[in-house]
Short mmCIF file of C-alpha atoms in Angstrom, two decimals:
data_model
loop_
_atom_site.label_atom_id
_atom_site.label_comp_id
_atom_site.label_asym_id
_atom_site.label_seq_id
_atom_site.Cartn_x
_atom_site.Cartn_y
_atom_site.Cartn_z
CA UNK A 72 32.67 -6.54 174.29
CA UNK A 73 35.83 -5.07 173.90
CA UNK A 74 36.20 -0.95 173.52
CA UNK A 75 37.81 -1.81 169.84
CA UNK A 76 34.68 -4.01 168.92
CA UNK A 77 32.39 -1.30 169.94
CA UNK A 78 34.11 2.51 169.39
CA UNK A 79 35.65 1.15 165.43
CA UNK A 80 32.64 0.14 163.58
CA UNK A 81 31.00 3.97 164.71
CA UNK A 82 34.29 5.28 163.44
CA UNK A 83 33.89 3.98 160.21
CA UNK A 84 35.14 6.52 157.45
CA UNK A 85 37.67 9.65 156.81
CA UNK A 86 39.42 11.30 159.60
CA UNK A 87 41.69 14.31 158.54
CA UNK A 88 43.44 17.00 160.81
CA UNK A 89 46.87 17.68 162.38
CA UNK A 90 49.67 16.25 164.37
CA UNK A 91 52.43 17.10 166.06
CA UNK A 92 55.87 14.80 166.28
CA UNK A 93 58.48 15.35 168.45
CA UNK A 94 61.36 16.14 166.15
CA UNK A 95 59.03 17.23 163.68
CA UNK A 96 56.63 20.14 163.02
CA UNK A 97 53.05 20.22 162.53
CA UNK A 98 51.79 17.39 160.09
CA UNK A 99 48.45 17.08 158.58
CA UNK A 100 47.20 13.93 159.19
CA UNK A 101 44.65 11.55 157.13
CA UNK A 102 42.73 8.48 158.99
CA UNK A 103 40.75 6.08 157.59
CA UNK A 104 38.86 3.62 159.47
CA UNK A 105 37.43 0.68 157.42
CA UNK A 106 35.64 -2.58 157.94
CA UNK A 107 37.98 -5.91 156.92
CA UNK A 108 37.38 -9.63 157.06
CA UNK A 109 33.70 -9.64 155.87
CA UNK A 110 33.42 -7.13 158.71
CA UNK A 111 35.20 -9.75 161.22
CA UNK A 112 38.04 -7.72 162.05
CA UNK A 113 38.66 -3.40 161.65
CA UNK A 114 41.73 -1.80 159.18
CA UNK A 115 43.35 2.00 160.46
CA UNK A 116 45.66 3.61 157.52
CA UNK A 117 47.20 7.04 158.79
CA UNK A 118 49.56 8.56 156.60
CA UNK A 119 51.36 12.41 157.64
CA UNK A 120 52.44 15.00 155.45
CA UNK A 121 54.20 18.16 155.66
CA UNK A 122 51.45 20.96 154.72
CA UNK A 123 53.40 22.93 152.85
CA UNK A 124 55.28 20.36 150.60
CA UNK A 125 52.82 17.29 150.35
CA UNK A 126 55.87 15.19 151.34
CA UNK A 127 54.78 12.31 152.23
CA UNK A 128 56.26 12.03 156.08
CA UNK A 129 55.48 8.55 157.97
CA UNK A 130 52.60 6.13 157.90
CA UNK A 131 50.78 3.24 159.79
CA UNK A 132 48.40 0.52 158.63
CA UNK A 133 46.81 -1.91 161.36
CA UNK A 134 44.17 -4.66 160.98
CA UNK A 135 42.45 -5.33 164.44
CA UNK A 136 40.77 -8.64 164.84
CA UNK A 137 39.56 -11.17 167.94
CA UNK A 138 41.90 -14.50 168.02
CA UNK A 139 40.32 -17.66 169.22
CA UNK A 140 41.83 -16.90 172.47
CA UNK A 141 39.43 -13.71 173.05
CA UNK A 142 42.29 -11.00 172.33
CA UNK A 143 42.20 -8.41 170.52
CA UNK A 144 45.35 -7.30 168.42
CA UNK A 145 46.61 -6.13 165.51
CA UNK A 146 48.41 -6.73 162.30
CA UNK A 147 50.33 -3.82 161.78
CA UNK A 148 53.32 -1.92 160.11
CA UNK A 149 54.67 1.49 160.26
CA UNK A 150 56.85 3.15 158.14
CA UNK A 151 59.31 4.18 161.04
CA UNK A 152 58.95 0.85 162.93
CA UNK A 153 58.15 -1.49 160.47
CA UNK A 154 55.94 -4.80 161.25
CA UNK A 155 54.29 -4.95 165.10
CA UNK A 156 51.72 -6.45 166.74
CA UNK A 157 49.78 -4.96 169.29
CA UNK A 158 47.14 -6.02 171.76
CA UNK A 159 44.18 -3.78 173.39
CA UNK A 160 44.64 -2.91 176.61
CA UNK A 161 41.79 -2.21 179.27
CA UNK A 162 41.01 1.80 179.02
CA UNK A 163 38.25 4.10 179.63
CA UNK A 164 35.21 2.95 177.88
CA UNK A 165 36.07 5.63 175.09
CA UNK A 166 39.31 4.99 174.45
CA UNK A 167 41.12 2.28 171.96
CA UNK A 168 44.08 2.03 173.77
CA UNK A 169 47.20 -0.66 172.42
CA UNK A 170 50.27 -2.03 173.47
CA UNK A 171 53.09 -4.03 172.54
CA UNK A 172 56.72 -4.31 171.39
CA UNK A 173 57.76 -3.81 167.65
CA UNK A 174 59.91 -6.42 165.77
CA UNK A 175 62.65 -4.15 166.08
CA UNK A 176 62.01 -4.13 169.87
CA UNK A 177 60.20 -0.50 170.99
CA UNK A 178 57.87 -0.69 172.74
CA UNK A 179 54.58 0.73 171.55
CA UNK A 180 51.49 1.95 173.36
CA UNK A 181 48.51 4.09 171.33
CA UNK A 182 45.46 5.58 172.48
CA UNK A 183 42.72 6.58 170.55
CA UNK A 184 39.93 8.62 172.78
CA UNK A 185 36.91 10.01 171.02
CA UNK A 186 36.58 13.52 171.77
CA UNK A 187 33.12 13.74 170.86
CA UNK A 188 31.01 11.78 168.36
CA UNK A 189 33.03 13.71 165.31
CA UNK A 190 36.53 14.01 167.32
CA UNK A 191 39.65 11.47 167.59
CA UNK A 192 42.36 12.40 170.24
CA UNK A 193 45.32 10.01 169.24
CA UNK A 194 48.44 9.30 170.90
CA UNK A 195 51.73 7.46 170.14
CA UNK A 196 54.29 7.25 172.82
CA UNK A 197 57.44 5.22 172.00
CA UNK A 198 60.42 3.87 173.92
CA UNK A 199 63.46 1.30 174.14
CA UNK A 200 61.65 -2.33 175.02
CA UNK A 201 62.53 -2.39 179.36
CA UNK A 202 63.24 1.07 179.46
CA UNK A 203 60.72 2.95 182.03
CA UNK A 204 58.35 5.11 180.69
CA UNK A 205 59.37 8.17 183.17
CA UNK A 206 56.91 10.21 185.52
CA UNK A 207 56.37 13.17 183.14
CA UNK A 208 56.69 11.28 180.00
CA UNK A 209 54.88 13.06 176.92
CA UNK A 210 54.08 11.21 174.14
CA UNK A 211 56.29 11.54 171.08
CA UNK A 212 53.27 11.79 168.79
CA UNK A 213 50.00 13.14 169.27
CA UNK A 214 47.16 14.79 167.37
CA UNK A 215 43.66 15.67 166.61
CA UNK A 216 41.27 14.42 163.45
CA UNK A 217 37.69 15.42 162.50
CA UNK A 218 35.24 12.90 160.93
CA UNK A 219 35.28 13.82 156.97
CA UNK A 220 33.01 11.48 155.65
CA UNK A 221 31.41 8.48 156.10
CA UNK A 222 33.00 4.94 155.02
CA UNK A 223 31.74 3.68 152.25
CA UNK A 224 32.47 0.46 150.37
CA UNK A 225 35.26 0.51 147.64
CA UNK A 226 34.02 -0.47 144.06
CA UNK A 227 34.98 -4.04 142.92
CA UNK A 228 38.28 -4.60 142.22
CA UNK A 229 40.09 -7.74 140.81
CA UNK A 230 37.10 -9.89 139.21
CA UNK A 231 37.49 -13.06 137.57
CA UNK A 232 38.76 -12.50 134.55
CA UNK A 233 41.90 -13.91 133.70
CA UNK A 234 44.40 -11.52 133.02
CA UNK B 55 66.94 0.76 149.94
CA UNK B 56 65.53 -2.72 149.18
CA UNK B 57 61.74 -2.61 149.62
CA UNK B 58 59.37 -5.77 149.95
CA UNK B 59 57.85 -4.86 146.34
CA UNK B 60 61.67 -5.48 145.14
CA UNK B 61 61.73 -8.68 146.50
CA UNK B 62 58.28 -10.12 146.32
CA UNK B 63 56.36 -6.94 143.31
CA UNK B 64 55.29 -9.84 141.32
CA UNK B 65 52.77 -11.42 143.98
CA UNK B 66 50.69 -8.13 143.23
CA UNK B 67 47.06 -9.38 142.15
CA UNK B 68 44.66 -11.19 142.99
CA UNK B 69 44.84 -14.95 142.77
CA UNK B 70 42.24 -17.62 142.87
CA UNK B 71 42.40 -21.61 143.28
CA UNK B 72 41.44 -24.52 144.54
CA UNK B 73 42.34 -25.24 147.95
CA UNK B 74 42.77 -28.10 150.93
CA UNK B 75 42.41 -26.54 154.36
CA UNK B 76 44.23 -28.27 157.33
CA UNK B 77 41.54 -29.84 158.57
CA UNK B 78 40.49 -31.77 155.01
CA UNK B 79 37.51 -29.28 154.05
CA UNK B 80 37.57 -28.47 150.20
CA UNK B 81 37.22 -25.21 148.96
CA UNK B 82 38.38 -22.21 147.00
CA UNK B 83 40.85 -20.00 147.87
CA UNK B 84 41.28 -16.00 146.93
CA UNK B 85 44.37 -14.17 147.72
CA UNK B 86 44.72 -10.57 147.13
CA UNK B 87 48.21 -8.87 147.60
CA UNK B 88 48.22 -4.97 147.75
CA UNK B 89 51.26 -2.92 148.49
CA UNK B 90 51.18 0.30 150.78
CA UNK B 91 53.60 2.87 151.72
CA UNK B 92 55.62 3.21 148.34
CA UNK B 93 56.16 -0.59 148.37
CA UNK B 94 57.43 -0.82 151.58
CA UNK B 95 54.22 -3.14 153.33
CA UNK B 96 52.69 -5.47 150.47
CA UNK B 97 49.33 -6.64 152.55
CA UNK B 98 47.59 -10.23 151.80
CA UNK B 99 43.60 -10.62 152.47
CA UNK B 100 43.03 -14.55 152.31
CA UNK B 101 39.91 -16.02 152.05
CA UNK B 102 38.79 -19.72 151.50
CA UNK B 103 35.39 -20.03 149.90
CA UNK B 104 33.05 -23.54 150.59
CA UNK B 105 32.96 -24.22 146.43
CA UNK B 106 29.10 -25.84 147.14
CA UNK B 107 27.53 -23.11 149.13
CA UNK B 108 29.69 -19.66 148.96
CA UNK B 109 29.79 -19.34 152.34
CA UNK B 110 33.75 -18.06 154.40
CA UNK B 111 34.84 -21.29 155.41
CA UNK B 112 38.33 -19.65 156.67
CA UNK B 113 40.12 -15.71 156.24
CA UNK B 114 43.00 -13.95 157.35
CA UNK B 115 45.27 -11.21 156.57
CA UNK B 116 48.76 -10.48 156.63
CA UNK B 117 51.69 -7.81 156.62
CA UNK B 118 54.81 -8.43 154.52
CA UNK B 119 57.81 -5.91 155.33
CA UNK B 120 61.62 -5.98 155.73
CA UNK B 121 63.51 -5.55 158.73
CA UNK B 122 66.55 -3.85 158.90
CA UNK B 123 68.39 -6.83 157.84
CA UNK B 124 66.44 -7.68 154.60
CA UNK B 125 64.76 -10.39 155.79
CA UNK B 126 60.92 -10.92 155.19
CA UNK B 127 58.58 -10.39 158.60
CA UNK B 128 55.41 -11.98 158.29
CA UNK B 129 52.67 -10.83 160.90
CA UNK B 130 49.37 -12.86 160.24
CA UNK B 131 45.96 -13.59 161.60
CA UNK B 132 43.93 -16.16 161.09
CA UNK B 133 40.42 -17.31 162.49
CA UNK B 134 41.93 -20.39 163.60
CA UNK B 135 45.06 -19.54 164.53
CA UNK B 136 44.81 -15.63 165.32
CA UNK B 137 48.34 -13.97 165.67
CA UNK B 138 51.59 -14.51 165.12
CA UNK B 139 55.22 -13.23 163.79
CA UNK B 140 56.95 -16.03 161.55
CA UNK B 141 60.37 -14.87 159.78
CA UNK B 142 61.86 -14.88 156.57
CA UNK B 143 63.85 -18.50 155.80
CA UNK B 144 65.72 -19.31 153.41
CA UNK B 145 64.40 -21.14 150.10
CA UNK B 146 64.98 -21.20 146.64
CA UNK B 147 65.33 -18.16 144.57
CA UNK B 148 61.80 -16.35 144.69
CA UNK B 149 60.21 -18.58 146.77
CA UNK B 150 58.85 -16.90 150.06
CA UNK B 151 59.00 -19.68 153.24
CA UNK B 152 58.54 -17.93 157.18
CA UNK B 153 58.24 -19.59 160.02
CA UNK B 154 57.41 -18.78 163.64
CA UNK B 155 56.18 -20.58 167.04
CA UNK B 156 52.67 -20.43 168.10
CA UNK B 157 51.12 -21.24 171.71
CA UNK B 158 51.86 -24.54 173.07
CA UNK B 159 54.95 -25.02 171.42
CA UNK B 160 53.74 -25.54 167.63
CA UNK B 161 55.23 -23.90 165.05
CA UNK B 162 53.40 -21.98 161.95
CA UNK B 163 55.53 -22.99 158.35
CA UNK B 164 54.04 -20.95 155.70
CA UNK B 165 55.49 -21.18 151.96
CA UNK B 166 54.85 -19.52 148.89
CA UNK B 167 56.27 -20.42 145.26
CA UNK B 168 55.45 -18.00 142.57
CA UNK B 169 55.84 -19.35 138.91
CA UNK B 170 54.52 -16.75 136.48
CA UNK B 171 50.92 -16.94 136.81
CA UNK B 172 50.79 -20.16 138.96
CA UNK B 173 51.23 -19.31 142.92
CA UNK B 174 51.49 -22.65 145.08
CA UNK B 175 50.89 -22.01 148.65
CA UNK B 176 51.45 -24.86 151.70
CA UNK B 177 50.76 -23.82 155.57
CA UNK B 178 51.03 -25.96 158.59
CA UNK B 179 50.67 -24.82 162.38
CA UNK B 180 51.12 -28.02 164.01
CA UNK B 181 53.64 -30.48 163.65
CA UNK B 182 56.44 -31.01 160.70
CA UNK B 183 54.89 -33.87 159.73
CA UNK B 184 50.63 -33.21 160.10
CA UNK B 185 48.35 -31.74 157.66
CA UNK B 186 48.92 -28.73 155.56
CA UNK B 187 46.70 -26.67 154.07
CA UNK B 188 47.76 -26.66 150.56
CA UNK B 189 46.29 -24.41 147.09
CA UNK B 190 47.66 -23.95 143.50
CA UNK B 191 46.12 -20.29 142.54
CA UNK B 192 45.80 -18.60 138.97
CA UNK B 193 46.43 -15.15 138.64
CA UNK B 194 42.63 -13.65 138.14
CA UNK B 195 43.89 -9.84 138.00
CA UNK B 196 47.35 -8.72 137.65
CA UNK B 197 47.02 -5.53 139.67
CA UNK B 198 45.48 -4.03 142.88
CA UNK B 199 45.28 -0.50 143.47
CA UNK B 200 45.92 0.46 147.18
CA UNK B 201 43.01 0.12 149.44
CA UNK B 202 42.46 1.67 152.31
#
């Protein structure tokens, strides 16, 4: 089983703490992890603000499922790169670590390594598709978020009722 | 700045129809569209119901943005298919067609027409010419609040 199959469903819920950006300062950060798919495939929203305005600062929504081929990857969009796809990549076994090249051609790699049962490490480092990643490369975003609260299933929404 | 929600807002709901996979099975289909990120991503969850027994018979999801052009990118999985990337085409007027190439040289067509509270859908993944999977929706609920 993949590390994604196995670390997301016990991450299930709200994640909230901080995160620093390389041309930024210190965001605070809100995670939540959430079964999709009739619990076939795993949904991450983070979205950043700046603590002392609310301003809403970037944000990333990916849907991680298995293809019939065996992969895992992602559905994804961020608001500074806009639609990607990603694939897992073979890590530590506590680490959710993804790869791949944007549609507007960065290239994207992401780790996620629990800390402890209650702790996320997260990692974004970004570059020009080709271009080397450099010995003492640091990533352009990283952070730290604390388990909040469990998941727990929305209430209904839609219904059958014609509108 | 143009968003997706500009172009494509009146998708928002959740739709619900009858619906001919690819490979011939019957069913119903359910498509939810939700927007995120101040309009910016409008997500689909898609899911085709058996109409005798109620069991998944075939799901997916996909993300609906703009590139830096204006053009629609369409990044989908499906339990048949899995992944893939189509982009925006161009169609008639409020009509939403992408297209993109899948492994072994097929390509994925994927078109949605949106006529008040009728939404035709038609996808193929093979050849031009093979089976679609095709579904005529109502609109069930007009809005969806943003999920995570």
């Amino acid at each position: 089983m993949s590390n994604a199959m196995r670390l997301l469903p016990r991450w299930y819920g709200l994640w909230t703490g901080t995160s620093e950006h390389e041309s930024t300062a210190t965001m605070s950060v809100r995670t939540n992890i959430l079964p999709v798919m009739e619990g076939r495939g795993f949904a991450m929203q983070t979205e950043m603000f700046d603590p002392s305005t609310g301003t809403f600062l970037r944000g990333v929504r990916f849907a991680l499922a298995v293809g019939p081929d065996g992969r895992v990857q992602t559905v994804g969009y961020s608001t500074e790169m806009g639609v990607f796809g990603l694939e897992e990549t073979p890590d530590d076994e506590d680490v959710l670590a993804l790869s791949g090249v944007t549609e507007s051609g960065i290239q994207l790699n992401v780790t996620y390594r629990e800390e402890s049962p209650d702790t996320l490490m997260f990692s974004v480092f970004w570059r020009p598709h080709g271009a080397s990643l450099g010995k003492n490369a640091r990533p352009g975003l990283f952070g730290r978020i604390h388990r909040r609260q469990p998941w727990r299933p929305p209430a209904p929404q839609g219904g059958g009722n014609p509108v | 700045m143009t968003t997706i929600m500009d172009r494509f807002g009146p998708l928002i709901g959740l739709w619900r129809g009858p619906i001919v996979l690819q490979d011939g099975r019957k069913g119903i289909a359910e498509f939810s569209f939700c927007p995120h990120f101040e309009g910016n991503l409008i997500e689909l969850v898609a899911l085709s119901i058996d109409a005798e027994t109620g069991e998944s018979q075939a799901w997916g999801m996909a993300h609906l943005a703009l590139d830096r052009a204006g053009r629609t990118v369409w990044r989908q999985f499906n339990q048949r298919i899995g992944f893939a990337t189509l982009n925006e085409v161009d169609d008639d007027p409020g009509v939403l067609s992408a297209s993109g190439s899948l492994s072994a040289g097929r390509q994925m067509m994927i078109s949605i027409r949106q006529d008040g509270d009728e939404l035709a859908v038609t996808v193929s993944s093979g050849m031009p010419d093979g089976p679609k999977t095709v579904s005529r929706m109502r609109r069930a609920s007009r809005t969806l609040r943003e999920r995570p």
